[in-house]
Tab-separated table of C-alpha atoms in Angstrom:
chain	number	residue	atom	x	y	z
A	1	MET	CA	77.811	270.440	205.997
A	2	LYS	CA	78.085	267.842	208.764
A	3	LYS	CA	77.272	268.738	212.349
A	4	LYS	CA	80.214	268.300	214.698
A	5	ILE	CA	79.750	266.451	218.006
A	6	VAL	CA	82.353	265.834	220.695
A	7	PHE	CA	81.895	263.352	223.555
A	8	MET	CA	84.247	263.806	226.506
A	9	ILE	CA	85.028	260.776	228.679
A	10	ILE	CA	87.745	259.541	231.031
A	11	ASN	CA	89.033	256.656	228.907
A	12	MET	CA	87.717	253.627	227.019
A	13	ASN	CA	87.848	251.162	229.869
A	14	VAL	CA	85.577	248.127	229.482
A	15	GLY	CA	82.429	249.287	231.230
A	16	GLY	CA	78.753	250.061	230.778
A	17	THR	CA	79.201	253.768	230.109
A	18	GLU	CA	81.807	253.209	227.412
A	19	LYS	CA	79.758	250.416	225.825
A	20	ALA	CA	76.694	252.665	225.785
A	21	LEU	CA	78.719	255.358	224.013
A	22	LEU	CA	79.864	252.927	221.323
A	23	ASN	CA	76.309	251.681	220.832
A	24	MET	CA	74.990	255.220	220.478
A	25	ILE	CA	77.728	256.220	218.047
A	26	SER	CA	76.774	253.262	215.874
A	27	GLU	CA	73.249	254.745	215.596
A	28	ILE	CA	74.359	258.246	214.612
A	29	PRO	CA	74.281	258.751	210.811
A	30	LYS	CA	77.867	259.375	209.771
A	31	ASN	CA	76.809	261.210	206.624
A	32	LYS	CA	75.253	263.939	208.784
A	33	TYR	CA	77.481	264.040	211.864
A	34	ASP	CA	81.227	264.328	212.374
A	35	ILE	CA	82.024	262.605	215.698
A	36	THR	CA	84.960	263.142	218.050
A	37	ILE	CA	85.757	261.333	221.305
A	38	LEU	CA	87.915	263.388	223.658
A	39	MET	CA	89.545	261.311	226.407
A	40	LEU	CA	91.505	262.276	229.466
A	41	GLU	CA	93.875	259.379	228.889
A	42	GLU	CA	94.692	256.807	226.218
A	43	TYR	CA	93.585	253.698	228.017
A	44	GLY	CA	90.986	250.932	227.922
A	45	GLY	CA	89.945	247.657	226.369
A	46	PHE	CA	87.409	249.386	224.128
A	47	LEU	CA	89.973	251.590	222.364
A	48	ASN	CA	90.118	249.257	219.381
A	49	SER	CA	86.312	249.155	219.199
A	50	ILE	CA	86.024	252.824	218.263
A	51	PRO	CA	84.868	253.062	214.618
A	52	HIS	CA	87.633	254.219	212.284
A	53	GLU	CA	85.602	257.210	211.080
A	54	VAL	CA	85.391	258.629	214.627
A	55	HIS	CA	88.071	261.170	215.545
A	56	VAL	CA	89.928	260.346	218.759
A	57	LYS	CA	91.682	263.024	220.800
A	58	TYR	CA	93.373	263.076	224.201
A	59	LEU	CA	93.645	265.891	226.707
A	60	LYS	CA	97.204	267.110	226.359
A	61	GLY	CA	99.017	267.398	229.672
A	62	TYR	CA	96.481	265.386	231.670
A	63	GLU	CA	99.295	263.385	233.268
A	64	ASP	CA	100.564	266.619	234.821
A	65	ILE	CA	97.317	267.227	236.695
A	66	LYS	CA	96.012	263.684	237.196
A	67	ASP	CA	97.421	263.286	240.713
A	68	MET	CA	96.011	266.633	241.822
A	69	LEU	CA	92.564	265.588	240.605
A	70	ASN	CA	92.574	262.039	241.942
A	71	ASN	CA	94.539	262.255	245.190
A	72	PRO	CA	93.404	263.927	248.425
A	73	PRO	CA	94.781	267.511	248.439
A	74	HIS	CA	96.873	266.954	251.557
A	75	ILE	CA	98.634	264.026	249.839
A	76	THR	CA	99.321	266.193	246.791
A	77	ALA	CA	100.671	268.972	249.024
A	78	ILE	CA	102.910	266.573	250.972
A	79	ASN	CA	104.315	265.137	247.741
A	80	LEU	CA	105.040	268.636	246.451
A	81	PHE	CA	106.771	269.570	249.716
A	82	LYS	CA	108.941	266.456	249.399
A	83	LYS	CA	109.915	267.530	245.890
A	84	GLY	CA	110.851	270.964	247.215
A	85	ASP	CA	108.029	272.756	245.411
A	86	VAL	CA	106.871	274.652	248.500
A	87	ILE	CA	105.069	277.479	246.695
A	88	LYS	CA	102.996	275.100	244.579
A	89	ALA	CA	102.181	273.020	247.646
A	90	LEU	CA	100.963	276.095	249.518
A	91	ASN	CA	98.967	277.274	246.508
A	92	ILE	CA	97.225	273.918	246.135
A	93	SER	CA	96.364	273.875	249.827
A	94	ALA	CA	95.024	277.435	249.771
A	95	VAL	CA	92.948	276.927	246.634
A	96	TYR	CA	91.466	273.687	247.899
A	97	LEU	CA	90.608	275.278	251.241
A	98	ALA	CA	88.896	278.167	249.460
A	99	SER	CA	86.861	275.757	247.339
A	100	LYS	CA	85.772	273.825	250.445
A	101	VAL	CA	84.832	276.890	252.478
A	102	THR	CA	82.810	278.402	249.633
A	103	LYS	CA	81.462	274.997	248.500
A	104	ASN	CA	82.606	275.925	245.022
A	105	LYS	CA	84.718	273.217	243.412
A	106	SER	CA	85.082	275.391	240.317
A	107	ILE	CA	87.733	277.418	242.163
A	108	PHE	CA	89.932	274.322	242.363
A	109	PHE	CA	89.334	273.308	238.735
A	110	LYS	CA	90.011	276.847	237.516
A	111	TYR	CA	93.378	276.787	239.269
A	112	ILE	CA	94.245	273.347	237.904
A	113	LEU	CA	93.369	274.430	234.361
A	114	ARG	CA	94.746	277.974	234.556
A	115	LYS	CA	97.371	277.251	231.870
A	116	TYR	CA	95.025	275.308	229.609
A	117	PRO	CA	93.661	277.319	226.688
A	118	THR	CA	90.183	276.780	225.306
A	119	LEU	CA	90.338	274.033	222.673
A	120	LYS	CA	90.815	275.358	219.136
A	121	SER	CA	88.187	273.116	217.554
A	122	GLU	CA	84.598	274.355	217.531
A	123	TYR	CA	81.605	272.018	217.720
A	124	ASP	CA	77.885	272.127	217.252
A	125	ILE	CA	77.357	269.909	220.302
A	126	ALA	CA	79.722	269.153	223.202
A	127	VAL	CA	78.779	266.341	225.580
A	128	ALA	CA	80.107	265.755	229.097
A	129	TYR	CA	79.460	262.054	228.658
A	130	ALA	CA	81.297	260.587	231.664
A	131	GLY	CA	78.727	261.893	234.083
A	132	PRO	CA	78.470	262.779	236.711
A	133	MET	CA	82.198	263.486	236.621
A	134	ASP	CA	82.791	267.023	237.898
A	135	PHE	CA	86.097	267.729	236.178
A	136	ILE	CA	84.770	266.756	232.752
A	137	SER	CA	81.603	268.797	233.306
A	138	TYR	CA	83.719	271.829	234.192
A	139	PHE	CA	86.010	271.293	231.199
A	140	VAL	CA	83.135	271.028	228.705
A	141	VAL	CA	81.529	274.213	230.038
A	142	ASN	CA	84.717	276.273	230.242
A	143	LYS	CA	87.222	274.888	227.748
A	144	ILE	CA	85.219	273.667	224.754
A	145	LYS	CA	83.570	275.966	222.224
A	146	ALA	CA	80.177	274.619	221.162
A	147	LYS	CA	76.774	275.996	220.180
A	148	LYS	CA	75.002	273.580	222.530
A	149	LYS	CA	76.253	271.626	225.522
A	150	ILE	CA	74.907	268.456	227.127
A	151	GLN	CA	75.523	266.903	230.531
A	152	TRP	CA	75.012	263.141	230.812
A	153	VAL	CA	74.062	261.406	234.070
A	154	HIS	CA	74.432	257.646	233.872
A	155	PHE	CA	74.059	256.709	237.518
A	156	ASP	CA	71.742	257.032	240.489
A	157	ILE	CA	72.971	260.274	242.075
A	158	THR	CA	71.690	259.186	245.491
A	159	LYS	CA	74.149	256.282	245.512
A	160	ILE	CA	77.337	258.051	244.400
A	161	GLY	CA	79.361	261.008	245.644
A	162	PHE	CA	77.242	263.607	243.851
A	163	ASP	CA	78.198	267.206	244.670
A	164	LYS	CA	74.854	269.000	244.491
A	165	HIS	CA	76.404	272.376	245.329
A	166	PHE	CA	78.721	272.133	242.339
A	167	ALA	CA	75.991	270.775	240.052
A	168	SER	CA	73.453	273.415	241.075
A	169	LYS	CA	75.723	276.104	239.628
A	170	LEU	CA	77.432	274.383	236.709
A	171	TYR	CA	74.580	272.267	235.324
A	172	LYS	CA	72.528	275.400	234.618
A	173	LYS	CA	75.082	276.162	231.907
A	174	PHE	CA	74.132	273.037	229.943
A	175	ASN	CA	71.320	273.202	227.393
A	176	ARG	CA	70.179	269.694	228.287
A	177	ILE	CA	70.878	267.128	230.982
A	178	PHE	CA	70.301	263.578	229.782
A	179	VAL	CA	69.496	260.781	232.230
A	180	VAL	CA	68.972	257.106	231.425
A	181	SER	CA	65.601	256.489	233.097
A	182	ASN	CA	62.503	258.159	234.518
A	183	GLU	CA	63.625	257.070	237.977
A	184	GLY	CA	66.982	258.764	237.440
A	185	ARG	CA	65.229	261.929	236.271
A	186	ASN	CA	62.980	262.017	239.317
A	187	LYS	CA	65.898	261.562	241.709
A	188	LEU	CA	67.933	264.311	240.063
A	189	ILE	CA	65.007	266.722	240.098
A	190	ASN	CA	64.255	265.902	243.744
A	191	VAL	CA	67.809	266.886	244.664
A	192	LEU	CA	68.014	269.851	242.288
A	193	PRO	CA	64.504	271.023	241.330
A	194	VAL	CA	65.985	274.123	239.688
A	195	LEU	CA	67.140	271.862	236.818
A	196	LYS	CA	63.691	270.406	236.095
A	197	GLU	CA	63.231	272.053	232.690
A	198	ARG	CA	66.641	270.872	231.463
A	199	VAL	CA	66.495	267.216	232.514
A	200	VAL	CA	65.184	264.697	229.975
A	201	VAL	CA	65.305	260.935	229.626
A	202	PHE	CA	67.569	260.114	226.716
A	203	VAL	CA	66.433	258.564	223.480
A	204	ILE	CA	68.667	258.665	220.438
A	205	HIS	CA	66.548	261.266	218.616
A	206	ASN	CA	66.984	263.790	221.413
A	207	ILE	CA	70.642	264.348	220.661
A	208	PHE	CA	69.733	265.341	217.114
A	209	LYS	CA	66.967	267.696	218.247
A	210	ILE	CA	69.276	269.563	220.603
A	211	ASN	CA	70.896	271.399	217.708
A	212	SER	CA	67.685	272.220	215.856
């Protein structure tokens, strides 16, 4: 029976991360692995480059929460007030404030996803591929059923808005954290030494070993 892998990303925009995913998928033996790409939105110049044997899914209802995830909370609250949705505006403000005070972004994501059930499909491996991207990391940990879970870090965390408080708690729930270079591994470990045993530099064979 084939092993089932799901890669979660934002979209298939033309970029290095998306190109790397397509290249990796081309190396995975299709007779042994059943591959799914789960996207937040149906968008991107690489959509037509996805191999036909790869399953493509989209996060249902993402448009309903996209603004809350991408806009500053006070803008979201103001827009809700203008629409007359006072209770929702107050709830968003209160939840965001609680997440800031406690330095726990999961509180905000839990509220945003409170009506989202865990996905019905079950996988052998679930990968938060668009990393570091906090919402996708949270979704993979909390809303996808899989025997093993992987966090991917494509970028230098010292040069992006990396939330180490969030990562220190959530990343411990991943079986492996893949980085793209030894330098990237060293920087991640320097920031979060507690993750040292989970962080490895990716080579294609590692993703197969994770389920052994």
